[in-house]
Amino acid sequence: MDWFTGSQGRKEGAPDGHINPARPETVRTSRVPASAWWRKQGRLQIGRGFLWAPVGVVAGLLGYYGLPEEPHVAVAVVIAGIVALICMLAFAGRANGLAQLTGFVLAGFLWGQVSTFLNPVTILPGSTGKIVISGWVEAIETHTAGRSRLILQVDGMTGVSPDYKPERLRLTAKRADVRNVRIGHFISAQAWAYPPLTPVAPGAWDYGRVQWFEGIGGSARLAEPATVDAERSRDGGVWAAVNELRFTIASRIRQNLPEREAGFAVALITGERAGLDRETREA
């Protein structure tokens, strides 16, 4: 007989140290009911609902973007109604933490669906041969490798149906071919166009998705120097002035520093990271 058994027997009044056979239920294992555990966890989270808000919203966004196909618009209407109901109950003090977390998740899902609906981007369906592309320059990034990258608001694309013409393209060109191009200029040139890049492996970084949310429906590579039409060029506004200042600063830095150091300095001062080489990016 070990000490535990003997002590239990003495506790129950057995004179010889054995467990009282009339009360076999004296040896028990104390367990906390699951409902009590959940109530305790709920009490611990009182006042922490705000911290769970981003968790729920991100979970809802991941759920939406993980769907194999776009859900029907009726799903958004139903979810919006449920979120509104949870908000009213929360303001009335009748929604517990689980209900509020569910509301955040549904709000994240709804946010993703509405954002997709509000970004009707036309995607170039396939690669083209050498065509003439024209439009207004919205942004310019300069590579230290002798290339520049432009964001073009497309006006025309020869050989491409208007139904498939993207509103914006990302152009890549030799720096010498766009040396005199500035934001707001109307340019035209021969180029090869192709759809946004797809992931190189399942689950890898989807560069095309990033371009889609930026309103960019394809990419192109200029085959000749761009021609500027001064009559159709326009003032780019405040952002054009800011970008022109960034472009001037970057050009001055590149004129006075070696290529690698210039790319790093430009990235720190103007935020333009296109000039960073691969080794510097990884570092």
Short mmCIF file of C-alpha atoms in Angstrom, two decimals:
data_model
loop_
_atom_site.label_atom_id
_atom_site.label_comp_id
_atom_site.label_asym_id
_atom_site.label_seq_id
_atom_site.Cartn_x
_atom_site.Cartn_y
_atom_site.Cartn_z
CA MET A 1 0.00 0.00 0.00
CA ASP A 2 1.49 3.34 -0.96
CA TRP A 3 1.19 6.56 0.97
CA PHE A 4 -1.54 7.99 -1.27
CA THR A 5 -3.87 5.03 -0.75
CA GLY A 6 -3.26 5.01 2.97
CA SER A 7 -3.81 8.70 3.37
CA GLN A 8 -7.05 8.51 1.43
CA GLY A 9 -8.23 5.66 3.62
CA ARG A 10 -7.41 7.54 6.81
CA LYS A 11 -9.15 10.61 5.41
CA GLU A 12 -12.33 8.62 4.92
CA GLY A 13 -12.14 7.20 8.44
CA ALA A 14 -10.88 3.68 7.76
CA PRO A 15 -8.87 2.67 10.89
CA ASP A 16 -6.59 0.22 9.10
CA GLY A 17 -5.54 2.66 6.39
CA HIS A 18 -7.57 1.01 3.63
CA ILE A 19 -10.14 2.75 1.49
CA ASN A 20 -13.61 2.47 2.89
CA PRO A 21 -15.37 -0.07 0.66
CA ALA A 22 -18.67 1.57 1.41
CA ARG A 23 -17.49 4.76 -0.32
CA PRO A 24 -15.58 3.71 -3.47
CA GLU A 25 -16.06 7.10 -5.01
CA THR A 26 -13.55 8.75 -2.70
CA VAL A 27 -10.67 8.49 -5.23
CA ARG A 28 -11.45 10.91 -8.07
CA THR A 29 -9.66 12.90 -10.72
CA SER A 30 -10.56 16.58 -10.68
CA ARG A 31 -11.43 17.85 -14.14
CA VAL A 32 -12.56 21.28 -15.24
CA PRO A 33 -15.64 21.09 -17.49
CA ALA A 34 -15.09 22.33 -21.04
CA SER A 35 -17.85 24.91 -20.67
CA ALA A 36 -16.16 26.38 -17.60
CA TRP A 37 -12.85 26.56 -19.48
CA TRP A 38 -14.44 28.46 -22.34
CA ARG A 39 -16.15 30.85 -19.90
CA LYS A 40 -12.81 31.51 -18.23
CA GLN A 41 -11.14 32.22 -21.59
CA GLY A 42 -13.97 34.54 -22.48
CA ARG A 43 -13.51 36.49 -19.25
CA LEU A 44 -9.78 36.78 -19.94
CA GLN A 45 -10.49 38.40 -23.33
CA ILE A 46 -12.73 41.12 -21.91
CA GLY A 47 -11.41 44.46 -23.14
CA ARG A 48 -9.19 42.85 -25.77
CA GLY A 49 -11.67 42.85 -28.64
CA PHE A 50 -9.79 45.60 -30.47
CA LEU A 51 -6.68 43.40 -30.59
CA TRP A 52 -8.63 40.60 -32.25
CA ALA A 53 -10.09 42.90 -34.91
CA PRO A 54 -7.12 42.74 -37.35
CA VAL A 55 -6.82 39.00 -36.79
CA GLY A 56 -10.43 38.48 -37.81
CA VAL A 57 -10.23 40.84 -40.80
CA VAL A 58 -7.06 39.18 -42.14
CA ALA A 59 -8.64 35.75 -41.68
CA GLY A 60 -11.63 36.90 -43.72
CA LEU A 61 -9.38 38.30 -46.46
CA LEU A 62 -7.43 35.05 -46.62
CA GLY A 63 -10.67 33.12 -46.85
CA TYR A 64 -11.86 35.26 -49.77
CA TYR A 65 -8.60 35.17 -51.73
CA GLY A 66 -8.34 31.42 -51.14
CA LEU A 67 -11.56 30.73 -53.04
CA PRO A 68 -11.13 28.96 -56.39
CA GLU A 69 -13.62 31.29 -58.09
CA GLU A 70 -15.38 34.59 -57.53
CA PRO A 71 -18.49 34.24 -55.29
CA HIS A 72 -21.85 35.55 -56.43
CA VAL A 73 -22.77 39.14 -55.59
CA ALA A 74 -25.61 37.81 -53.43
CA VAL A 75 -22.97 36.48 -51.01
CA ALA A 76 -21.76 40.03 -50.41
CA VAL A 77 -25.31 41.24 -49.78
CA VAL A 78 -25.97 38.49 -47.22
CA ILE A 79 -22.64 39.03 -45.47
CA ALA A 80 -23.24 42.79 -45.34
CA GLY A 81 -26.59 42.16 -43.62
CA ILE A 82 -25.01 39.82 -41.06
CA VAL A 83 -22.21 42.30 -40.31
CA ALA A 84 -24.74 45.10 -39.86
CA LEU A 85 -26.77 42.94 -37.46
CA ILE A 86 -23.68 42.06 -35.40
CA CYS A 87 -22.74 45.75 -35.24
CA MET A 88 -26.19 46.68 -33.91
CA LEU A 89 -26.04 43.92 -31.30
CA ALA A 90 -22.54 45.00 -30.28
CA PHE A 91 -23.61 48.62 -29.78
CA ALA A 92 -26.54 47.38 -27.73
CA GLY A 93 -24.19 45.27 -25.60
CA ARG A 94 -25.80 41.99 -26.63
CA ALA A 95 -22.99 40.51 -28.76
CA ASN A 96 -20.39 38.36 -27.04
CA GLY A 97 -16.75 38.11 -28.05
CA LEU A 98 -17.29 35.17 -30.39
CA ALA A 99 -20.02 37.04 -32.27
CA GLN A 100 -17.82 40.11 -32.61
CA LEU A 101 -14.89 38.03 -33.89
CA THR A 102 -17.22 36.43 -36.43
CA GLY A 103 -18.25 39.91 -37.52
CA PHE A 104 -14.62 40.90 -38.09
CA VAL A 105 -14.00 37.77 -40.17
CA LEU A 106 -17.08 38.43 -42.30
CA ALA A 107 -16.08 42.09 -42.65
CA GLY A 108 -12.68 41.02 -43.99
CA PHE A 109 -14.31 38.68 -46.50
CA LEU A 110 -16.68 41.48 -47.56
CA TRP A 111 -13.79 43.94 -47.86
CA GLY A 112 -11.97 41.64 -50.26
CA GLN A 113 -15.03 41.08 -52.42
CA VAL A 114 -15.94 44.78 -52.59
CA SER A 115 -12.32 45.75 -53.38
CA THR A 116 -12.33 43.29 -56.26
CA PHE A 117 -15.65 44.64 -57.52
CA LEU A 118 -14.38 48.23 -57.42
CA ASN A 119 -11.26 47.37 -59.46
CA PRO A 120 -12.59 46.36 -62.90
CA VAL A 121 -9.17 45.96 -64.49
CA THR A 122 -8.99 44.82 -68.11
CA ILE A 123 -6.24 42.23 -68.52
CA LEU A 124 -4.38 41.77 -71.78
CA PRO A 125 -5.36 38.21 -72.77
CA GLY A 126 -2.12 37.24 -74.51
CA SER A 127 1.20 38.35 -75.91
CA THR A 128 1.32 40.46 -79.04
CA GLY A 129 3.77 41.01 -81.83
CA LYS A 130 5.35 44.39 -82.43
CA ILE A 131 2.54 46.94 -82.16
CA VAL A 132 2.27 50.70 -81.65
CA ILE A 133 1.34 51.76 -78.12
CA SER A 134 0.44 55.32 -77.15
CA GLY A 135 -0.66 57.03 -73.98
CA TRP A 136 0.17 59.38 -71.11
CA VAL A 137 3.08 58.73 -68.74
CA GLU A 138 1.96 58.51 -65.10
CA ALA A 139 5.19 57.47 -63.37
CA ILE A 140 8.85 56.85 -64.18
CA GLU A 141 11.39 54.66 -62.42
CA THR A 142 15.00 54.49 -63.55
CA HIS A 143 17.14 51.36 -63.29
CA THR A 144 20.87 51.63 -62.81
CA ALA A 145 21.23 48.78 -65.31
CA GLY A 146 20.53 51.19 -68.14
CA ARG A 147 16.76 50.68 -68.20
CA SER A 148 13.71 52.67 -67.17
CA ARG A 149 10.24 51.57 -66.14
CA LEU A 150 7.17 53.66 -66.93
CA ILE A 151 3.50 53.44 -65.99
CA LEU A 152 1.44 54.37 -69.04
CA GLN A 153 -2.22 55.32 -69.18
CA VAL A 154 -3.04 53.68 -72.50
CA ASP A 155 -4.75 55.65 -75.24
CA GLY A 156 -4.30 53.24 -78.14
CA MET A 157 -2.87 49.83 -79.04
CA THR A 158 -2.83 48.84 -82.69
CA GLY A 159 -4.07 45.33 -83.36
CA VAL A 160 -5.77 44.97 -79.95
CA SER A 161 -9.55 45.05 -79.65
CA PRO A 162 -10.94 47.85 -77.45
CA ASP A 163 -12.59 45.17 -75.30
CA TYR A 164 -9.16 43.77 -74.36
CA LYS A 165 -7.19 47.03 -74.22
CA PRO A 166 -5.80 47.59 -70.69
CA GLU A 167 -6.23 51.00 -69.15
CA ARG A 168 -2.68 51.02 -67.78
CA LEU A 169 0.55 49.28 -68.81
CA ARG A 170 3.97 48.90 -67.22
CA LEU A 171 6.58 49.73 -69.87
CA THR A 172 10.23 48.74 -69.81
CA ALA A 173 12.64 50.63 -72.06
CA LYS A 174 16.29 51.48 -72.50
CA ARG A 175 17.11 54.62 -70.60
CA ALA A 176 18.30 56.31 -73.78
CA ASP A 177 14.94 55.61 -75.49
CA VAL A 178 13.00 57.59 -72.86
CA ARG A 179 15.65 60.12 -71.87
CA ASN A 180 13.44 63.12 -72.70
CA VAL A 181 10.20 61.61 -71.42
CA ARG A 182 8.59 63.17 -68.35
CA ILE A 183 5.41 62.54 -66.37
CA GLY A 184 2.38 63.89 -68.22
CA HIS A 185 3.95 63.46 -71.67
CA PHE A 186 1.96 61.75 -74.40
CA ILE A 187 4.24 59.18 -76.03
CA SER A 188 3.98 56.58 -78.74
CA ALA A 189 6.37 53.84 -79.81
CA GLN A 190 6.55 50.31 -81.16
CA ALA A 191 6.61 47.69 -78.43
CA TRP A 192 5.91 44.08 -77.56
CA ALA A 193 3.06 43.66 -75.05
CA TYR A 194 2.26 40.68 -72.85
CA PRO A 195 -0.06 39.81 -69.93
CA PRO A 196 0.95 40.26 -66.27
CA LEU A 197 3.47 37.76 -64.96
CA THR A 198 2.17 34.61 -63.33
CA PRO A 199 3.70 32.79 -60.30
CA VAL A 200 6.79 30.74 -61.18
CA ALA A 201 5.56 27.94 -58.87
CA PRO A 202 2.28 27.03 -57.13
CA GLY A 203 1.84 29.25 -54.10
CA ALA A 204 4.72 31.55 -55.10
CA TRP A 205 4.56 35.35 -55.21
CA ASP A 206 1.86 36.45 -57.65
CA TYR A 207 3.25 39.58 -59.27
CA GLY A 208 0.26 39.77 -61.60
CA ARG A 209 -2.11 40.06 -58.64
CA VAL A 210 -0.15 43.04 -57.33
CA GLN A 211 -0.33 44.69 -60.74
CA TRP A 212 -4.06 43.96 -60.91
CA PHE A 213 -4.74 45.85 -57.68
CA GLU A 214 -2.61 48.71 -59.02
CA GLY A 215 -4.88 48.86 -62.07
CA ILE A 216 -2.19 47.55 -64.43
CA GLY A 217 -3.46 45.11 -67.04
CA GLY A 218 -0.22 44.12 -68.74
CA SER A 219 3.40 44.89 -69.48
CA ALA A 220 5.32 45.97 -72.56
CA ARG A 221 8.88 46.40 -73.77
CA LEU A 222 9.70 49.27 -76.11
CA ALA A 223 11.40 48.36 -79.38
CA GLU A 224 12.44 51.90 -80.32
CA PRO A 225 12.84 55.39 -78.80
CA ALA A 226 9.56 56.91 -77.65
CA THR A 227 8.12 59.87 -79.55
CA VAL A 228 6.68 62.71 -77.46
CA ASP A 229 3.57 64.54 -78.71
CA ALA A 230 3.71 67.94 -77.04
CA GLU A 231 0.22 68.93 -78.19
CA ARG A 232 -1.43 65.99 -76.43
CA SER A 233 0.76 66.12 -73.33
CA ARG A 234 -0.86 67.41 -70.16
CA ASP A 235 -0.03 68.73 -66.74
CA GLY A 236 0.38 65.89 -64.28
CA GLY A 237 -0.66 67.97 -61.27
CA VAL A 238 0.86 67.87 -57.79
CA TRP A 239 1.90 64.23 -57.95
CA ALA A 240 3.66 64.88 -61.24
CA ALA A 241 5.61 67.69 -59.61
CA VAL A 242 6.57 65.44 -56.70
CA ASN A 243 7.64 62.63 -59.03
CA GLU A 244 9.57 65.08 -61.18
CA LEU A 245 11.44 66.21 -58.07
CA ARG A 246 12.20 62.59 -57.17
CA PHE A 247 13.37 61.95 -60.72
CA THR A 248 15.68 64.99 -60.62
CA ILE A 249 17.18 63.97 -57.27
CA ALA A 250 17.74 60.41 -58.50
CA SER A 251 19.40 61.65 -61.69
CA ARG A 252 21.74 63.93 -59.73
CA ILE A 253 22.73 61.08 -57.41
CA ARG A 254 23.47 58.74 -60.31
CA GLN A 255 25.68 61.38 -61.90
CA ASN A 256 27.87 61.64 -58.81
CA LEU A 257 28.00 58.14 -57.31
CA PRO A 258 29.03 54.71 -58.60
CA GLU A 259 26.23 52.52 -59.90
CA ARG A 260 25.73 50.28 -56.87
CA GLU A 261 26.03 53.07 -54.28
CA ALA A 262 23.75 55.27 -56.38
CA GLY A 263 20.98 52.65 -56.39
CA PHE A 264 21.19 52.33 -52.61
CA ALA A 265 21.21 56.11 -52.04
CA VAL A 266 18.27 56.65 -54.40
CA ALA A 267 16.27 53.96 -52.60
CA LEU A 268 16.87 55.64 -49.22
CA ILE A 269 16.21 59.21 -50.35
CA THR A 270 13.45 58.90 -52.95
CA GLY A 271 11.99 55.46 -52.21
CA GLU A 272 12.71 54.21 -55.74
CA ARG A 273 14.04 50.67 -55.29
CA ALA A 274 14.24 49.73 -58.95
CA GLY A 275 17.95 50.55 -59.07
CA LEU A 276 18.96 48.09 -56.34
CA ASP A 277 20.87 45.09 -57.64
CA ARG A 278 19.86 41.59 -56.62
CA GLU A 279 22.65 41.15 -54.06
CA THR A 280 21.75 44.40 -52.31
CA ARG A 281 18.07 43.47 -52.25
CA GLU A 282 18.81 40.13 -50.61
CA ALA A 283 21.14 41.76 -48.08
#
